Amino acid sequence: ILLSLIQAADYDIPKAEQGIIYIDEIDKVSRKNSNPSITRDVSGEGVQQAMLKIIEGCVANVPPQGGRKHPHQDFMQIKTDNILFIVGGAFEGMDEIITKRSSKSINTFGFNKPSNDEPIEPNEKAVTSDDLMQYGFIPEFVGRLPVLVTLNDLTREELIQIMTKPKNAFVKQYQALFEMDNITLEFTDKSLEAAADKAIQQQTGARGLRSIIESTLLDVMYELPSIGDAKICTVSDDAVRGEEPVKITKESGELIRLPIVEKRSA
């Protein structure tokens, strides 16, 4: 982790010491049971224990080439006191812990007993330190993360922005790929909305968008070399949903519709 930060700072140690480290999928290192293990836990509590000093602040010795430490290898020393550590994850199952905790804080007798289908109020969705410890994080690790923030699911509009706005947005990447063959790739507004809706339905978030677009364009990318004089490819919302093929317009203005190939789920 620290080596990646140093490399991102072009091996400028003072610059790296003012850097930001984001650790994703931190929920994967939660302790799987409440009983402390006497054996080495390489995937849960052991990882949390190893990260304590780095997050709290220390002088860490980092091998320049990474990998295992070698007795004759020089180390780069970096102070982690001023590095901002941000951790995140999906925390699957956390909703159940919050719901159970929220139900205990209100009257649960008689007619005031809440329904299981009753939505949790926004102020009750906030994760507490106790929730994290119940999820499987040791108190020492939770104590070094003073600010807890709950993020909402990405909306359709935000997913569309992810597909189109960044400099290296993958919609732009596909358009550049088609442009290499002098073909204009067009996405209708509704096609982007359909891709975003599909990602929301599949609960894959932004990471699932690329595979959705890839599966939509896979057949047409395979067939384009055999068409020869294709000029424009238009992706509609029906094409994203698999209800019709991507439209191909030739230089002569002729419209080609490839047959729909049923996608088999892996």
Tab-separated table of C-alpha atoms in Angstrom:
chain	number	residue	atom	x	y	z
A	1	ILE	CA	0.000	0.000	0.000
A	2	LEU	CA	2.705	2.483	0.999
A	3	LEU	CA	4.860	1.541	-1.996
A	4	SER	CA	1.966	2.338	-4.344
A	5	LEU	CA	1.627	5.766	-2.718
A	6	ILE	CA	5.363	6.433	-3.075
A	7	GLN	CA	5.277	5.382	-6.722
A	8	ALA	CA	2.282	7.660	-7.363
A	9	ALA	CA	4.341	10.527	-5.873
A	10	ASP	CA	7.268	9.724	-8.228
A	11	TYR	CA	9.294	8.502	-5.236
A	12	ASP	CA	9.090	11.943	-3.617
A	13	ILE	CA	8.901	10.885	0.049
A	14	PRO	CA	7.867	14.292	1.529
A	15	LYS	CA	5.119	14.498	-1.085
A	16	ALA	CA	3.969	10.939	-0.341
A	17	GLU	CA	3.844	11.745	3.385
A	18	GLN	CA	1.060	14.245	2.614
A	19	GLY	CA	-0.833	11.765	0.435
A	20	ILE	CA	-4.165	9.968	0.574
A	21	ILE	CA	-4.579	6.197	0.691
A	22	TYR	CA	-7.939	4.620	-0.101
A	23	ILE	CA	-8.367	0.985	0.927
A	24	ASP	CA	-11.335	-0.660	-0.768
A	25	GLU	CA	-13.233	-3.754	0.388
A	26	ILE	CA	-12.124	-3.292	3.984
A	27	ASP	CA	-15.190	-5.308	5.000
A	28	LYS	CA	-13.398	-8.422	3.714
A	29	VAL	CA	-10.956	-8.290	6.644
A	30	SER	CA	-13.632	-8.318	9.337
A	31	ARG	CA	-13.340	-11.032	11.943
A	32	LYS	CA	-15.668	-13.866	11.030
A	33	ASN	CA	-16.489	-14.877	14.599
A	34	SER	CA	-16.492	-13.193	17.980
A	35	ASN	CA	-13.937	-15.574	19.538
A	36	PRO	CA	-10.324	-14.376	19.216
A	37	SER	CA	-8.195	-16.946	17.429
A	38	ILE	CA	-4.923	-18.207	18.935
A	39	THR	CA	-3.706	-19.119	15.455
A	40	ARG	CA	-2.531	-16.697	12.784
A	41	ASP	CA	-5.518	-15.103	11.054
A	42	VAL	CA	-4.280	-13.964	7.633
A	43	SER	CA	-7.609	-12.722	6.333
A	44	GLY	CA	-9.376	-11.084	9.261
A	45	GLU	CA	-8.161	-9.871	12.629
A	46	GLY	CA	-4.517	-10.437	11.678
A	47	VAL	CA	-4.772	-7.910	8.852
A	48	GLN	CA	-6.463	-5.394	11.143
A	49	GLN	CA	-3.705	-5.777	13.734
A	50	ALA	CA	-1.036	-5.291	11.057
A	51	MET	CA	-2.642	-2.041	9.876
A	52	LEU	CA	-2.964	-0.424	13.312
A	53	LYS	CA	0.461	1.221	13.516
A	54	ILE	CA	0.422	2.386	9.902
A	55	ILE	CA	-2.940	4.117	10.312
A	56	GLU	CA	-2.107	5.580	13.728
A	57	GLY	CA	1.242	6.940	12.545
A	58	CYS	CA	4.711	5.438	12.437
A	59	VAL	CA	7.944	5.391	10.462
A	60	ALA	CA	7.572	2.512	8.017
A	61	ASN	CA	10.384	0.832	6.096
A	62	VAL	CA	9.270	0.204	2.521
A	63	PRO	CA	11.251	-2.028	0.104
A	64	PRO	CA	11.822	-0.056	-3.149
A	65	GLN	CA	10.884	-3.026	-5.314
A	66	GLY	CA	8.147	-4.376	-3.074
A	67	GLY	CA	7.902	-8.053	-2.264
A	68	ARG	CA	9.567	-9.748	0.666
A	69	LYS	CA	12.163	-7.990	2.777
A	70	HIS	CA	15.743	-8.878	1.946
A	71	PRO	CA	18.510	-8.434	4.551
A	72	HIS	CA	20.757	-6.617	2.044
A	73	GLN	CA	18.016	-4.503	0.504
A	74	ASP	CA	17.858	-0.769	1.193
A	75	PHE	CA	14.581	0.580	2.518
A	76	MET	CA	12.731	3.828	1.993
A	77	GLN	CA	11.466	5.336	5.234
A	78	ILE	CA	8.118	7.117	5.236
A	79	LYS	CA	6.208	8.707	8.120
A	80	THR	CA	2.512	7.890	8.014
A	81	ASP	CA	1.371	10.460	10.611
A	82	ASN	CA	0.025	12.933	8.035
A	83	ILE	CA	-1.254	10.441	5.476
A	84	LEU	CA	-5.047	10.466	5.159
A	85	PHE	CA	-6.408	6.920	5.267
A	86	ILE	CA	-9.880	6.301	3.848
A	87	VAL	CA	-11.384	2.829	3.942
A	88	GLY	CA	-14.589	1.637	2.329
A	89	GLY	CA	-16.586	-1.399	1.382
A	90	ALA	CA	-20.009	-2.807	0.629
A	91	PHE	CA	-20.467	-4.172	4.185
A	92	GLU	CA	-23.048	-6.729	3.157
A	93	GLY	CA	-25.249	-7.607	6.100
A	94	MET	CA	-24.688	-4.297	7.895
A	95	ASP	CA	-28.340	-3.349	7.281
A	96	GLU	CA	-29.421	-6.222	9.519
A	97	ILE	CA	-27.182	-4.996	12.334
A	98	ILE	CA	-28.505	-1.428	12.004
A	99	THR	CA	-32.124	-2.628	11.845
A	100	LYS	CA	-31.672	-4.753	14.953
A	101	ARG	CA	-30.034	-1.872	16.803
A	102	SER	CA	-32.709	0.614	15.681
A	103	SER	CA	-35.554	-1.662	16.740
A	104	LYS	CA	-34.103	-1.868	20.245
A	105	SER	CA	-34.123	1.914	20.623
A	106	ILE	CA	-37.904	2.246	20.235
A	107	ASN	CA	-40.942	0.762	21.931
A	108	THR	CA	-41.395	-2.779	20.645
A	109	PHE	CA	-44.531	-3.756	22.564
A	110	GLY	CA	-48.160	-3.870	21.541
A	111	PHE	CA	-49.417	-1.676	18.718
A	112	ASN	CA	-46.160	0.331	18.680
A	113	LYS	CA	-44.123	-2.657	17.522
A	114	PRO	CA	-42.487	-1.756	14.174
A	115	SER	CA	-43.160	-3.823	11.089
A	116	ASN	CA	-40.296	-5.763	9.501
A	117	ASP	CA	-41.154	-4.030	6.221
A	118	GLU	CA	-41.023	-0.557	7.747
A	119	PRO	CA	-38.173	1.431	6.167
A	120	ILE	CA	-35.319	2.668	8.313
A	121	GLU	CA	-35.287	6.435	8.797
A	122	PRO	CA	-32.271	8.233	7.252
A	123	ASN	CA	-30.905	9.280	10.658
A	124	GLU	CA	-31.038	5.643	11.782
A	125	LYS	CA	-28.962	4.463	8.794
A	126	ALA	CA	-25.831	6.070	10.220
A	127	VAL	CA	-23.276	3.423	11.130
A	128	THR	CA	-21.878	3.583	14.653
A	129	SER	CA	-18.636	2.248	16.079
A	130	ASP	CA	-20.616	-0.454	17.882
A	131	ASP	CA	-22.070	-1.584	14.549
A	132	LEU	CA	-18.575	-1.981	13.089
A	133	MET	CA	-17.371	-3.945	16.092
A	134	GLN	CA	-20.403	-6.200	15.876
A	135	TYR	CA	-19.630	-6.649	12.170
A	136	GLY	CA	-16.215	-8.019	13.063
A	137	PHE	CA	-13.751	-5.156	13.506
A	138	ILE	CA	-11.584	-4.963	16.599
A	139	PRO	CA	-12.041	-1.886	18.848
A	140	GLU	CA	-8.456	-0.707	18.264
A	141	PHE	CA	-9.033	-0.576	14.504
A	142	VAL	CA	-12.401	1.179	14.788
A	143	GLY	CA	-10.910	3.730	17.192
A	144	ARG	CA	-8.398	4.821	14.567
A	145	LEU	CA	-11.194	5.670	12.117
A	146	PRO	CA	-12.940	8.608	13.834
A	147	VAL	CA	-15.183	9.718	10.952
A	148	LEU	CA	-17.877	7.280	9.776
A	149	VAL	CA	-19.929	8.067	6.676
A	150	THR	CA	-22.749	6.094	5.055
A	151	LEU	CA	-22.987	6.474	1.279
A	152	ASN	CA	-26.174	6.221	-0.758
A	153	ASP	CA	-26.528	4.043	-3.838
A	154	LEU	CA	-25.576	5.711	-7.110
A	155	THR	CA	-28.520	7.184	-8.991
A	156	ARG	CA	-29.242	6.758	-12.687
A	157	GLU	CA	-27.932	10.267	-13.432
A	158	GLU	CA	-24.697	9.618	-11.538
A	159	LEU	CA	-24.108	6.346	-13.385
A	160	ILE	CA	-24.619	8.128	-16.714
A	161	GLN	CA	-22.057	10.733	-15.680
A	162	ILE	CA	-19.585	7.957	-14.850
A	163	MET	CA	-20.068	6.522	-18.341
A	164	THR	CA	-19.643	9.813	-20.181
A	165	LYS	CA	-18.035	12.631	-18.180
A	166	PRO	CA	-14.525	11.498	-17.100
A	167	LYS	CA	-11.624	12.063	-19.451
A	168	ASN	CA	-11.126	8.312	-19.821
A	169	ALA	CA	-14.815	7.329	-19.606
A	170	PHE	CA	-15.252	3.935	-21.220
A	171	VAL	CA	-17.984	5.198	-23.574
A	172	LYS	CA	-15.340	7.552	-24.977
A	173	GLN	CA	-12.903	4.634	-25.104
A	174	TYR	CA	-15.270	2.568	-27.236
A	175	GLN	CA	-15.930	5.552	-29.491
A	176	ALA	CA	-12.173	6.000	-29.970
A	177	LEU	CA	-11.849	2.273	-30.714
A	178	PHE	CA	-14.505	2.465	-33.434
A	179	GLU	CA	-12.961	5.686	-34.760
A	180	MET	CA	-9.786	3.736	-35.553
A	181	ASP	CA	-11.844	2.018	-38.275
A	182	ASN	CA	-13.413	5.333	-39.345
A	183	ILE	CA	-16.736	4.369	-37.759
A	184	THR	CA	-18.790	6.737	-35.616
A	185	LEU	CA	-20.239	5.086	-32.512
A	186	GLU	CA	-23.350	6.827	-31.203
A	187	PHE	CA	-25.257	6.194	-27.973
A	188	THR	CA	-28.769	7.552	-27.642
A	189	ASP	CA	-29.685	9.198	-24.353
A	190	LYS	CA	-32.131	6.388	-23.656
A	191	SER	CA	-29.436	3.762	-24.256
A	192	LEU	CA	-27.314	5.253	-21.478
A	193	GLU	CA	-30.371	5.368	-19.221
A	194	ALA	CA	-31.076	1.704	-20.019
A	195	ALA	CA	-27.478	0.743	-19.168
A	196	ALA	CA	-27.705	2.620	-15.864
A	197	ASP	CA	-31.064	1.012	-15.044
A	198	LYS	CA	-29.629	-2.421	-15.809
A	199	ALA	CA	-26.691	-1.835	-13.457
A	200	ILE	CA	-29.087	-0.718	-10.718
A	201	GLN	CA	-31.300	-3.755	-11.276
A	202	GLN	CA	-28.315	-6.125	-11.165
A	203	GLN	CA	-26.946	-4.278	-8.101
A	204	THR	CA	-23.503	-4.151	-9.727
A	205	GLY	CA	-23.118	-0.380	-9.467
A	206	ALA	CA	-20.616	1.483	-11.627
A	207	ARG	CA	-18.387	-1.583	-11.954
A	208	GLY	CA	-21.065	-3.420	-13.901
A	209	LEU	CA	-21.504	-0.694	-16.514
A	210	ARG	CA	-18.510	-1.728	-18.625
A	211	SER	CA	-19.672	-5.339	-18.927
A	212	ILE	CA	-23.161	-4.137	-19.919
A	213	ILE	CA	-21.778	-1.956	-22.721
A	214	GLU	CA	-19.271	-4.651	-23.699
A	215	SER	CA	-21.974	-7.302	-24.077
A	216	THR	CA	-24.060	-4.852	-26.129
A	217	LEU	CA	-21.219	-4.139	-28.570
A	218	LEU	CA	-19.582	-7.572	-28.647
A	219	ASP	CA	-21.434	-8.959	-31.669
A	220	VAL	CA	-21.183	-5.790	-33.730
A	221	MET	CA	-17.429	-5.491	-33.067
A	222	TYR	CA	-17.053	-9.058	-34.334
A	223	GLU	CA	-19.108	-8.448	-37.481
A	224	LEU	CA	-17.851	-4.985	-38.492
A	225	PRO	CA	-14.675	-6.157	-40.309
A	226	SER	CA	-16.794	-8.292	-42.664
A	227	ILE	CA	-19.154	-5.402	-43.490
A	228	GLY	CA	-16.387	-3.202	-44.817
A	229	ASP	CA	-18.049	0.139	-45.552
A	230	ALA	CA	-19.848	0.696	-42.250
A	231	LYS	CA	-20.029	4.362	-41.290
A	232	ILE	CA	-22.202	4.764	-38.176
A	233	CYS	CA	-23.148	2.417	-35.326
A	234	THR	CA	-26.102	3.514	-33.226
A	235	VAL	CA	-26.820	1.960	-29.831
A	236	SER	CA	-30.434	2.263	-28.683
A	237	ASP	CA	-32.072	1.410	-25.382
A	238	ASP	CA	-33.598	-1.701	-26.961
A	239	ALA	CA	-30.105	-2.814	-28.006
A	240	VAL	CA	-28.868	-2.483	-24.424
A	241	ARG	CA	-31.812	-4.573	-23.220
A	242	GLY	CA	-31.069	-7.185	-25.900
A	243	GLU	CA	-34.379	-6.631	-27.687
A	244	GLU	CA	-32.845	-5.446	-30.965
A	245	PRO	CA	-29.340	-5.364	-32.502
A	246	VAL	CA	-27.089	-2.335	-32.771
A	247	LYS	CA	-27.954	-0.392	-35.927
A	248	ILE	CA	-25.208	-0.148	-38.548
A	249	THR	CA	-25.425	2.483	-41.282
A	250	LYS	CA	-23.234	2.018	-44.369
A	251	GLU	CA	-21.683	4.863	-46.350
A	252	SER	CA	-24.406	4.412	-48.962
A	253	GLY	CA	-27.054	5.050	-46.299
A	254	GLU	CA	-28.142	1.408	-46.195
A	255	LEU	CA	-29.232	0.284	-42.734
A	256	ILE	CA	-28.023	-3.116	-41.503
A	257	ARG	CA	-29.499	-4.990	-38.566
A	258	LEU	CA	-27.506	-7.953	-37.342
A	259	PRO	CA	-29.454	-10.946	-36.010
A	260	ILE	CA	-29.891	-11.001	-32.259
A	261	VAL	CA	-27.685	-13.628	-30.642
A	262	GLU	CA	-29.037	-14.914	-27.353
A	263	LYS	CA	-26.525	-14.275	-24.572
A	264	ARG	CA	-25.956	-17.265	-22.332
A	265	SER	CA	-25.358	-16.515	-18.710
A	266	ALA	CA	-22.034	-17.757	-17.362
